[in-house]
Coordinates of C-alpha atoms and ligand atoms in Angstrom, one line a residue:
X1 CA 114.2 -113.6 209.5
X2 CA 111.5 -111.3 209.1
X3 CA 109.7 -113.7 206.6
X4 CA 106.9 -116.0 207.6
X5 CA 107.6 -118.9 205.3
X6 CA 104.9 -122.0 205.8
X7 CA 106.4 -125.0 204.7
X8 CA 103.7 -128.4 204.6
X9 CA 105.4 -130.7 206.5
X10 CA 104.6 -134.3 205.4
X11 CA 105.5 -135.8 208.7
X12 CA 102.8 -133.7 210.4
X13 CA 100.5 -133.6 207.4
X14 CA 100.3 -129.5 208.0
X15 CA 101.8 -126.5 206.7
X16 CA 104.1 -124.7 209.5
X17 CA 105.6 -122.2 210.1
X18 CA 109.3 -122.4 208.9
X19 CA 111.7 -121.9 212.2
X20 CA 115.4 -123.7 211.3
X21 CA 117.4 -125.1 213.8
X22 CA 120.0 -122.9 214.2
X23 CA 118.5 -118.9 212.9
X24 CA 119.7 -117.3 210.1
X25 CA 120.8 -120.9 208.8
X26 CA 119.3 -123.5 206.6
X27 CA 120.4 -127.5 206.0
X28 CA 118.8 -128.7 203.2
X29 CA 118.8 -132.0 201.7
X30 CA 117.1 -133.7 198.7
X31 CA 117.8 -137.8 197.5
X32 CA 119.7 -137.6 194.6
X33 CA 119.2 -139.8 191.4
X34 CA 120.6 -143.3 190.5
X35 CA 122.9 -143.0 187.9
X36 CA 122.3 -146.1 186.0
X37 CA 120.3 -143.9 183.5
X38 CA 119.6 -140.8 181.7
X39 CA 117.4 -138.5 184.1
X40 CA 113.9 -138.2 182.7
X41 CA 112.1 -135.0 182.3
X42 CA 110.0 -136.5 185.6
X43 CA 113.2 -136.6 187.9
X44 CA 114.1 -133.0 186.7
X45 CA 110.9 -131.9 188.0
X46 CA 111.7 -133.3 191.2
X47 CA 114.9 -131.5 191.3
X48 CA 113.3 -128.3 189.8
X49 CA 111.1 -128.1 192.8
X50 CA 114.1 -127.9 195.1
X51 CA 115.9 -125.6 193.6
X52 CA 113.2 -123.5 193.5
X53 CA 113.1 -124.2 197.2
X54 CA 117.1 -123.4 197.8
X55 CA 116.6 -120.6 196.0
X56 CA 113.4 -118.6 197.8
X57 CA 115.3 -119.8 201.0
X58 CA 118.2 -117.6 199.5
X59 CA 116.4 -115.3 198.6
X60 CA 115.2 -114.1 201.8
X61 CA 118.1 -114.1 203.5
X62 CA 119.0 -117.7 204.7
X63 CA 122.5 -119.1 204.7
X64 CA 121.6 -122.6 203.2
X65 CA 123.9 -125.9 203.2
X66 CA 122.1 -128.0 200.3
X67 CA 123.2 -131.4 200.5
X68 CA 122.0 -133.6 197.4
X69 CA 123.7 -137.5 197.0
X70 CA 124.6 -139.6 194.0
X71 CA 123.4 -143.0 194.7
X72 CA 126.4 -145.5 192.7
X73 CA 125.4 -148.6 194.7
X74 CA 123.1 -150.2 197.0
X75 CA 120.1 -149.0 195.1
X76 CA 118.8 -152.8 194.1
X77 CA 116.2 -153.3 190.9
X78 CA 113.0 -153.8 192.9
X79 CA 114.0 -150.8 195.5
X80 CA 113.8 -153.2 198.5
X81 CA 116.2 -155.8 199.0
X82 CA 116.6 -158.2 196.3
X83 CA 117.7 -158.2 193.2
X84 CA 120.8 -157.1 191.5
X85 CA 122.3 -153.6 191.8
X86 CA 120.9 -150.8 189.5
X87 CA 124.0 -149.8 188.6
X88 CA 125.9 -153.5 188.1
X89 CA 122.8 -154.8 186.1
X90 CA 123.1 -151.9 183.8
X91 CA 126.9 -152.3 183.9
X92 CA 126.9 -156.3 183.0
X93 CA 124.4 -155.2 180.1
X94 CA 127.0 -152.9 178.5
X95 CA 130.1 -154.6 179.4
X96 CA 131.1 -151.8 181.2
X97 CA 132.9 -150.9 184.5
X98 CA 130.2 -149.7 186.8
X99 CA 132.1 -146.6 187.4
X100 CA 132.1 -145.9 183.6
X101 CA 128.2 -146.2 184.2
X102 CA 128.1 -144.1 187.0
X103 CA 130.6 -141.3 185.4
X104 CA 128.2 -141.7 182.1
X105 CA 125.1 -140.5 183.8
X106 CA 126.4 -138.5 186.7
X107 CA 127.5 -136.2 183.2
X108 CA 124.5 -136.5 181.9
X109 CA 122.6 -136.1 185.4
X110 CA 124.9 -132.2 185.9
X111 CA 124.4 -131.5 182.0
X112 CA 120.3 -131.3 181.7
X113 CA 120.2 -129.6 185.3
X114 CA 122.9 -127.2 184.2
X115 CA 120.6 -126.9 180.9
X116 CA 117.8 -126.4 183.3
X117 CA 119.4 -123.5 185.2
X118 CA 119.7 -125.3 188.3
X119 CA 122.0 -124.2 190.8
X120 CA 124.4 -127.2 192.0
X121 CA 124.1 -127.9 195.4
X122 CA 126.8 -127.8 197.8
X123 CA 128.3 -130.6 198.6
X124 CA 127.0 -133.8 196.5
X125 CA 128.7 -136.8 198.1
X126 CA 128.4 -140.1 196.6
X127 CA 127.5 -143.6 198.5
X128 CA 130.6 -145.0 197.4
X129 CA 132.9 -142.4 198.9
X130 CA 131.2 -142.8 202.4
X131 CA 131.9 -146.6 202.8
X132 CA 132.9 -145.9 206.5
X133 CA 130.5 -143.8 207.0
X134 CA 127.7 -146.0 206.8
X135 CA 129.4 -149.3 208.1
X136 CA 129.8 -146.6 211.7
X137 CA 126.2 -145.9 211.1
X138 CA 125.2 -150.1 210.9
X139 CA 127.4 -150.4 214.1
X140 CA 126.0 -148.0 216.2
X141 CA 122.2 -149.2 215.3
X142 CA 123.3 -152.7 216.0
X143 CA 125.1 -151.3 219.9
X144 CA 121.6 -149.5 220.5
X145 CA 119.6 -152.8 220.0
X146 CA 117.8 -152.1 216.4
X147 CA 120.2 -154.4 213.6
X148 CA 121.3 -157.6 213.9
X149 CA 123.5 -159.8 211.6
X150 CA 122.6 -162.5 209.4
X151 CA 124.9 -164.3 207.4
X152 CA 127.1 -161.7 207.0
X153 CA 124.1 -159.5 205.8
X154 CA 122.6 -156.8 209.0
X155 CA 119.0 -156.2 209.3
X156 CA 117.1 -153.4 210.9
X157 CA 114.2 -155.0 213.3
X158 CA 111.7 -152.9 212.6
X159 CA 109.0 -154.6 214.9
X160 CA 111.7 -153.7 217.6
X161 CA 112.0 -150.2 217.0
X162 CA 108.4 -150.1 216.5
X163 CA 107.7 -151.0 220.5
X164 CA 109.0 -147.1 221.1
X165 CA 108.8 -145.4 217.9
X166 CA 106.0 -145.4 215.1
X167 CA 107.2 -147.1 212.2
X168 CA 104.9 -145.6 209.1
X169 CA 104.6 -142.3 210.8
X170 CA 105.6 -140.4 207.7
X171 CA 104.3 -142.6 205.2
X172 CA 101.1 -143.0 207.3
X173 CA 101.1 -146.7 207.2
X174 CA 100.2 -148.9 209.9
X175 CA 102.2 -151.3 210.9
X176 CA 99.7 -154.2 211.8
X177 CA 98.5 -153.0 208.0
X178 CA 102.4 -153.3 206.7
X179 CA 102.7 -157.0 208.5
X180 CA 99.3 -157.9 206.6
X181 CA 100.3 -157.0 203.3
X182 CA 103.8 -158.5 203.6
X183 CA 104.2 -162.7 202.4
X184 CA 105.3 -164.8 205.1
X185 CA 109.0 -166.0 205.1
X186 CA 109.2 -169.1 203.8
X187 CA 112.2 -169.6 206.0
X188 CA 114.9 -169.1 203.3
X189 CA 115.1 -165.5 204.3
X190 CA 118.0 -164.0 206.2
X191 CA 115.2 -161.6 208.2
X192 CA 113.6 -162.5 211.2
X193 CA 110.6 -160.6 209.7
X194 CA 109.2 -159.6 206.5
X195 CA 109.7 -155.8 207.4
X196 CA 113.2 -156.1 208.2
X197 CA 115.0 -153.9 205.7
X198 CA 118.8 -154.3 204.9
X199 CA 121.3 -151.6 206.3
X200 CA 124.1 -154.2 204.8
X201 CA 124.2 -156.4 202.4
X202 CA 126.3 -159.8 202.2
X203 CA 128.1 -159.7 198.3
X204 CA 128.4 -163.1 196.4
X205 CA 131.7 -163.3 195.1
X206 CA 130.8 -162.3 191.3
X207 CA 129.2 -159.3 192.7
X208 CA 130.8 -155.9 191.3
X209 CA 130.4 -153.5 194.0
X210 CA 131.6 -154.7 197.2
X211 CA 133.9 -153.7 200.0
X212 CA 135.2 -155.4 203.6
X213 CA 132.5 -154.8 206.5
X214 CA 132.9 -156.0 210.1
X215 CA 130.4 -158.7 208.8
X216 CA 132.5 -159.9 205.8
X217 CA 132.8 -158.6 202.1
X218 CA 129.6 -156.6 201.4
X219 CA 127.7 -153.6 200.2
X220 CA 125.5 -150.8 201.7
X221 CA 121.7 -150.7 202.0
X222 CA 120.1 -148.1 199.9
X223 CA 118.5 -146.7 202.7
X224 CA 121.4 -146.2 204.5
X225 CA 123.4 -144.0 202.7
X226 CA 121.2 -140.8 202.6
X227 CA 121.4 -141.7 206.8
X228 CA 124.8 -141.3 206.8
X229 CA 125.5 -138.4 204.2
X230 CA 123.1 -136.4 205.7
X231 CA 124.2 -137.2 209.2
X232 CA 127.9 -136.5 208.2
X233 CA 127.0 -133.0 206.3
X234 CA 124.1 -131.6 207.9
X235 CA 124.3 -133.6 212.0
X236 CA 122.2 -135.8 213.8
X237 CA 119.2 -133.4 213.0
X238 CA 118.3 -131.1 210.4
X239 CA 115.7 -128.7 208.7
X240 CA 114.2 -129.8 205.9
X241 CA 114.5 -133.3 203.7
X242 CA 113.0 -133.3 200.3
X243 CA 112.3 -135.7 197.6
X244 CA 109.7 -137.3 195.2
X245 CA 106.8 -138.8 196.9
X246 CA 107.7 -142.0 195.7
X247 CA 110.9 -142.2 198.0
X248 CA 108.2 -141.4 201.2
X249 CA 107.7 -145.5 201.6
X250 CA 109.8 -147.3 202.0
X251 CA 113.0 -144.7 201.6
X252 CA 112.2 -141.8 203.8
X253 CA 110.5 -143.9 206.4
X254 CA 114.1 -146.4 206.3
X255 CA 116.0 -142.9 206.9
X256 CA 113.5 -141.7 209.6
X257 CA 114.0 -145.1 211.7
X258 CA 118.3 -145.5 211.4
X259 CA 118.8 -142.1 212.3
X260 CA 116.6 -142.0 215.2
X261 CA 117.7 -145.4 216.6
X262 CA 121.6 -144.4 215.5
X263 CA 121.9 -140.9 217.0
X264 CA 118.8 -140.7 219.5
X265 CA 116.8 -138.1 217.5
X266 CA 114.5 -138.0 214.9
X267 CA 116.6 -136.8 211.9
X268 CA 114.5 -134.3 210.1
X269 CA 112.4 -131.3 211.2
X270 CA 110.3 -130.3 207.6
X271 CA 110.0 -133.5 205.5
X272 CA 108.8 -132.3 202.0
X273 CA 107.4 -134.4 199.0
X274 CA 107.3 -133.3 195.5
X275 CA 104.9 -135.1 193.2
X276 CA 105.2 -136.6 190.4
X277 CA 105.8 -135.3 186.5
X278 CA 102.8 -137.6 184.9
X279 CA 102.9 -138.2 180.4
X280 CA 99.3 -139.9 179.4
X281 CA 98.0 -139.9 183.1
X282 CA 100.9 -141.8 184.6
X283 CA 103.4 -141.2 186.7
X284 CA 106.9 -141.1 184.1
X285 CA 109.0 -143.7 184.2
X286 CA 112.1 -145.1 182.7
X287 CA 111.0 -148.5 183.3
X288 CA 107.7 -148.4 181.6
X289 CA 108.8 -146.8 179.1
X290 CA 106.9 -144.0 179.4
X291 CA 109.0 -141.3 179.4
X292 CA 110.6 -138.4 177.8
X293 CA 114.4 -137.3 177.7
X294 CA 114.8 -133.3 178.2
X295 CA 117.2 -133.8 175.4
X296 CA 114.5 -134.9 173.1
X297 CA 112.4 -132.1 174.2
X298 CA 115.1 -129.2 173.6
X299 CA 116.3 -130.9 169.8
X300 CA 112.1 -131.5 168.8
X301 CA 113.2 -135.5 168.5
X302 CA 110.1 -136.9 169.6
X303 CA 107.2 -138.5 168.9
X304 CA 105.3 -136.0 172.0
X305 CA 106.0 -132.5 170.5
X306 CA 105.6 -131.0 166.8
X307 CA 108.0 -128.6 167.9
X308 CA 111.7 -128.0 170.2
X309 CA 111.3 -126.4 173.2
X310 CA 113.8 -124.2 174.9
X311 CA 114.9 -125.2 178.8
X312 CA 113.5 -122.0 180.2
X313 CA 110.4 -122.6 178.6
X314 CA 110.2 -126.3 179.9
X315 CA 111.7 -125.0 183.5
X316 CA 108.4 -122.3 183.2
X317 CA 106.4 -125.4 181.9
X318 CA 107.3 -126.7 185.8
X319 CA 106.0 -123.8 187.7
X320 CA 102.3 -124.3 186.1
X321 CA 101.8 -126.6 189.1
X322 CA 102.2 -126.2 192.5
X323 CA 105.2 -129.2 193.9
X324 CA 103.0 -131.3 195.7
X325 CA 100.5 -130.8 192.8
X326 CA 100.5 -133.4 189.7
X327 CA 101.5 -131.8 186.3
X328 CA 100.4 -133.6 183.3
X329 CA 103.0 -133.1 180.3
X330 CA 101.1 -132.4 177.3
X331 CA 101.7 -130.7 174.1
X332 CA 99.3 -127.7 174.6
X333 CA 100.2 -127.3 178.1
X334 CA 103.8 -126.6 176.5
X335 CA 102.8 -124.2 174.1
X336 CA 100.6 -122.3 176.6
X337 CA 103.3 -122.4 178.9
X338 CA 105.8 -120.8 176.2
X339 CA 103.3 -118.1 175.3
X340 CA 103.2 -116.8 179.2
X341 CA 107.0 -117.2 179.1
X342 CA 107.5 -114.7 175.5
X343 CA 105.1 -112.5 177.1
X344 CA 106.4 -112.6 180.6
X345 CA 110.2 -111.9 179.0
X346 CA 108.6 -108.7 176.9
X347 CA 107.2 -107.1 180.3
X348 CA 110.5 -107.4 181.3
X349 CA 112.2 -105.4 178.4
X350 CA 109.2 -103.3 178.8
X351 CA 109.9 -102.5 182.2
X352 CA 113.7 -101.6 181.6
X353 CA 112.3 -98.4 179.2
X354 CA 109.5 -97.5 181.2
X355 CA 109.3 -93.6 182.2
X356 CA 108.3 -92.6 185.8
X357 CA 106.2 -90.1 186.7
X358 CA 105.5 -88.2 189.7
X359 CA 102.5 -91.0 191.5
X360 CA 101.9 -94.3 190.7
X361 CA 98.5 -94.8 189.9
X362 CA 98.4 -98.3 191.1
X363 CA 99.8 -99.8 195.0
X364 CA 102.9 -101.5 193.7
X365 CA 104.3 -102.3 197.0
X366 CA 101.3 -104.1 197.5
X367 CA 102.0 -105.8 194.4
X368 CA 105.4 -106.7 195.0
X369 CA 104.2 -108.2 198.4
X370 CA 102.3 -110.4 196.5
X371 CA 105.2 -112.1 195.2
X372 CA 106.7 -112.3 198.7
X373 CA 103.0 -114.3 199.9
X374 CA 102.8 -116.9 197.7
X375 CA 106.4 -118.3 198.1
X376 CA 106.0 -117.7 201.9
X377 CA 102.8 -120.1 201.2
X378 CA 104.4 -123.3 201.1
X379 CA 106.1 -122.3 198.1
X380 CA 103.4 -121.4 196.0
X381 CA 104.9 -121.3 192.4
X382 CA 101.8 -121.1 190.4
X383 CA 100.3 -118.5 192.5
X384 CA 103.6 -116.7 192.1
X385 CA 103.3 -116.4 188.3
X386 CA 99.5 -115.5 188.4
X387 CA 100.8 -112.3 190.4
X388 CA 104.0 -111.4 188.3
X389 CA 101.5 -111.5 185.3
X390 CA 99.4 -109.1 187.6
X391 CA 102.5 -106.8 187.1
X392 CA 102.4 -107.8 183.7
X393 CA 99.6 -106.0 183.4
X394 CA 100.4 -103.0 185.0
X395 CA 103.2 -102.6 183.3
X396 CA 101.6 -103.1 179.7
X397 CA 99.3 -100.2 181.0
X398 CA 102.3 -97.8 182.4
X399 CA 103.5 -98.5 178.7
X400 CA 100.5 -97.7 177.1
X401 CA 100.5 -94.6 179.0
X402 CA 97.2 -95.5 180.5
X403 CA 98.4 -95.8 184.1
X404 CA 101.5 -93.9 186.0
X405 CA 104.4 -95.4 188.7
X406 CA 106.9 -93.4 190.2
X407 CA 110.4 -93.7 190.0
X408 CA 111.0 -95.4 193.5
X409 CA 108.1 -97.8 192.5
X410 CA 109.6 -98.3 189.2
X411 CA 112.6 -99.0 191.2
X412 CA 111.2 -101.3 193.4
X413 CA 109.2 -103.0 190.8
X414 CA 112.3 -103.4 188.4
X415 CA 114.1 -105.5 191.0
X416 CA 111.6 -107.6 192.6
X417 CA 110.4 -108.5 189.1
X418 CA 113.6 -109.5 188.0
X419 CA 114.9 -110.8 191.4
X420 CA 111.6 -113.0 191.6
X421 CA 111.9 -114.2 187.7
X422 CA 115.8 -114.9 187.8
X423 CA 116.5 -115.4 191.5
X424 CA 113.6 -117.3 193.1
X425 CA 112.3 -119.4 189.7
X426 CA 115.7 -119.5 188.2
X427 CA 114.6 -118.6 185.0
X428 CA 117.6 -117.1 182.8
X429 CA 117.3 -114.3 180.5
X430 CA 119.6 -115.2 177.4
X431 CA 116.5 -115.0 175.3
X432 CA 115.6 -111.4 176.2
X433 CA 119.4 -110.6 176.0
X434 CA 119.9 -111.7 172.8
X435 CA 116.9 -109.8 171.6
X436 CA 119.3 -106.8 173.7
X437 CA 121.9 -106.8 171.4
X438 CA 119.7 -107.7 168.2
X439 CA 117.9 -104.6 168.9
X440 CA 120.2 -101.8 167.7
X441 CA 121.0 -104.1 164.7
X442 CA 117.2 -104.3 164.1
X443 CA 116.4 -100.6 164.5
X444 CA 119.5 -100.1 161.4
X445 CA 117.6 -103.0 159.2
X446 CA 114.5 -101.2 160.0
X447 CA 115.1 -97.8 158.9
X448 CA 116.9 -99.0 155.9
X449 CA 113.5 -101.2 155.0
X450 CA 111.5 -97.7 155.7
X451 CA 113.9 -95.9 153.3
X452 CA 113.5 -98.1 150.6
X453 CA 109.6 -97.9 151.2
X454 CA 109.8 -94.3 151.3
X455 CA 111.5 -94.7 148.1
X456 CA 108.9 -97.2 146.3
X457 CA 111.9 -99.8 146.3
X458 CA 109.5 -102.5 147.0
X459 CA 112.2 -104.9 146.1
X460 CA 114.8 -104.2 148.5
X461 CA 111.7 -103.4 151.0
X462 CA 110.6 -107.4 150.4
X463 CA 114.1 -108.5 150.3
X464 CA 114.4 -106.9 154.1
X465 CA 111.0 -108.8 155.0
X466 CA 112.0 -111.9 153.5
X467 CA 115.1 -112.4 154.3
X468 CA 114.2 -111.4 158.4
X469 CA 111.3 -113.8 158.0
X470 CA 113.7 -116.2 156.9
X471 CA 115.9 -115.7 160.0
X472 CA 112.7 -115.9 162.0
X473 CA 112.3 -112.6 162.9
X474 CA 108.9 -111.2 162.0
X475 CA 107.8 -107.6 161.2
X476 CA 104.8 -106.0 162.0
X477 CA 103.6 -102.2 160.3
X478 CA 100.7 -101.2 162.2
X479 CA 99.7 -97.1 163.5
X480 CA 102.2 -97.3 166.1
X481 CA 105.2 -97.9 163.9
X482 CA 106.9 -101.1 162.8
X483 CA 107.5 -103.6 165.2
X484 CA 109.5 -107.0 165.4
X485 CA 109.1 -110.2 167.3
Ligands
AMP1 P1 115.7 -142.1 191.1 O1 116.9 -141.8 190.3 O2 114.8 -143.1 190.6 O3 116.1 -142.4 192.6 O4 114.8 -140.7 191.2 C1 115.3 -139.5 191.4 C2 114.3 -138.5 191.9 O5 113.3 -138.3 190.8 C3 113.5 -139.0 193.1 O6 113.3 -137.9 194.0 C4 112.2 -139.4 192.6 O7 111.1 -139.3 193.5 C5 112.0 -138.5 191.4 N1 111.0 -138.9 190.4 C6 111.0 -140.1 189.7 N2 110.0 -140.1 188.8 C7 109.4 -138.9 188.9 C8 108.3 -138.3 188.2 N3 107.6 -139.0 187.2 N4 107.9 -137.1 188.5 C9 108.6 -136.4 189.5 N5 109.7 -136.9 190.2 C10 110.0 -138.1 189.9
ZN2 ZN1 117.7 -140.7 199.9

């Protein structure tokens, strides 16, 4: 690949330079939600983010295998080891089948990313449907020395693994720190240590979810599924692992220590973290409450926004910040972010009726390579969007006949702005293509209003105006002509 992509690494706390495993190819894999409710605006980020990722990597040529779970099971109420199961608490509350729970929001979970744009990923396996999978996965850490079996239940020693590998090394915790901050056992426990996390999980006999282990009737660890999916799709090791930062500790650090101790090798090359969607300051969350559906942002049913907002706008909204960068969801921040994105989608028709010329009067190749930098940059939405408006402006300017490109440039120009807009952000253009086929329509309306004014019909001139305005479409006399937004 002739781009330099930089990714930041989190295990290494530094950006690098992005070599995959194997060249020309890409595996790619990002934790998935838990379908025991609808995704909030702050998960879509998350997933935004990596699309936007799969997407640039796409872009420049990679071959990419993205890998993204379902989690239906394992994934317990206080995201460590006790409790009931996401899923089956949410289940027992409605009286439902888990699976009708997990087919509810899984439909949900596709909808609002479809909604968003998103492009599916590859292969989405589910934990449920890799059963065997991950009772291999329990075995083989238990044969290397680093699980053991407790009432039916296996543990991973962590203070065992932690004698040749760091334990915390992604999260940058310290284990000494960990042990500290953990309460003693009070000798009820199945673990031989507070750290000890759960690979499986012995089921009680009114528990849901369970299926026949080596170790009895039981259920996977939540940790262990990603492990095992990712192992099965993408091998022992792969390029890059993505997710919230919240899943760093204990998740990511969980996957980091099974699949080293099962298959010998750390599993992950590029670990990246995306940060969190915050609403009033803090992070958005189903279980405080304080969150907002994307539903109830598209429909204006909320008590956040005077207004609805359309999914591109919202996906634009997004790439304000950079991924590993808080974004704050306000109100004005929307309606800013919906002004760039109207303006951004006229440059584009713009562009499409531009005239060359003989020289451009500005280096657009060196624009264009602009675009190219700040995605190589780790990424770099935001910076990415301060440049296309940079071409924004040019184009404006090219329009308003007060600077010149040529018709390679305009070529060039034409597809990187549109490859960049559409390919790498993922933002699609029904908007600007429904003004398309309005504007022949419009031009007929138009000249029909102009008639009648030509004519001193004021009344069928005001009926024209009125009735547009009325269909929200504004017109504008000015010098220039009469124009319409
Ligand atoms: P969950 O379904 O809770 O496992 O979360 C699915 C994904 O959404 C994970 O990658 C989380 O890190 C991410 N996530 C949860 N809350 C937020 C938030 N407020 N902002 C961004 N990402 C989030
Ligand atoms: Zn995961």
């Amino acid at each position: 690949m002739k781009q330099n992509l930089n990714i930041y690494n989190s295990l290494t706390g530094k950006k690098e330079e992005f070599t995959p495993l194997n060249d020309g190819f890409v595996g790619l894999y990002v934790c998935g939600p838990t379908v025991y409710s609808n995704v909030h605006l702050g998960n879509c980020r998350t997933f935004i983010s990596f699309d936007v990722v799969y997407r640039y990597l796409k872009y420049i040529g990679y071959k990419v295998r993205y890998v993204r779970n379902i989690t239906d099971v394992g994934h317990l109420v206080d995201d460590a080891d006790e409790g009931e199961d996401k899923i089956a608490k949410k289940a027992r509350l409605e009286q439902l089948e888990p699976m009708e729970i997990v087919q509810a929001y899984t439909i949900d979970f596709h909808n609002v990313l479809q909604k968003f744009n998103n492009i599916p990923p590859n292969i989405e396996p589910t934990a449920t449907g890799h059963i065997i999978e991950q009772i291999e996965m329990v075995k083989a850490i238990i044969e290397k020395g680093f699980g053991y079996e407790s009432n039916g239940s296996v543990y991973f020693d962590v203070e065992k693994y932690n004698e040749s590998h760091p334990y915390g090394e992604l999260s940058g915790r310290k284990i000494e720190d960990l042990l500290s901050n953990t309460r003693d056992l009070d000798g009820q426990s199945e673990k031989r240590a507070p750290l000890d996390f759960a690979l499986w999980k012995n089921a009680s006999d009114e528990h849901l979810m369970k299926w026949p282990s080596p170790w009895g009737i039981g259920f996977p660890g939540w940790h262990l599924e990603c492990s095992a999916m990712s192992t099965k799709y993408l091998g022992k090791q792969f390029d890059i692992h993505g997710g919230g930062m919240d899943l760093k500790f204990p998740h990511h650090e969980c996957e980091i220590a099974q699949g080293t101790s099962a298959n010998g090798t750390s599993p992950v090359k590029y670990w990246m973290h995306g940060n969190m969607l915050t609403l009033n300051g803090k992070k958005m969350s189903k279980s405080t409450g304080n969150s907002i559906l994307p539903e109830e942002l598209f429909s204006g049913d909320n008590d956040f926004m005077e207004k609805a907002f359309d999914p591109m706008v919202v996906r634009f909204f997004m790439m304000q910040a950079h991924y590993r960068s808080n974004l704050d969801f306000t109100s004005d921040a929307l309606l800013a972010a919906e002004k760039g994105f109207n303006k951004l989608m006229e440059a584009l028709s713009t562009l499409e009726k531009l005239k060359a010329t003989k020289d451009s009067s500005t280096d657009v190749t060196a624009l264009v390579n602009e675009f190219h930098n700040a995605m190589n940059d780790d990424f770099n939405a935001p910076t990415l969007v301060a440049n296309l408006f940079e071409a924004v402006k040019f184009i404006n300017s090219v329009n308003d006949n007060t600077a010149t490109i040529s018709k390679d440039d305009l070529a060039l120009l034409t597809k990187e702005m549109n490859g960049f807009i559409v390919d790498v952000l993922g933002i699609s253009l029904q908007i600007s293509s429904s003004d398309d086929k309005l504007a022949p329509v419009m031009d007929l309306v138009l000249d029909l209003r102009q008639e009648a004014r030509t004519n001193k019909d004021w009344t069928t001139s005001d009926k024209i105006r009125d009735g547009l305005a009325a269909a929200g479409i504004v017109v504008k006399d000015s010098k220039e002509g009469t124009s319409w937004k």
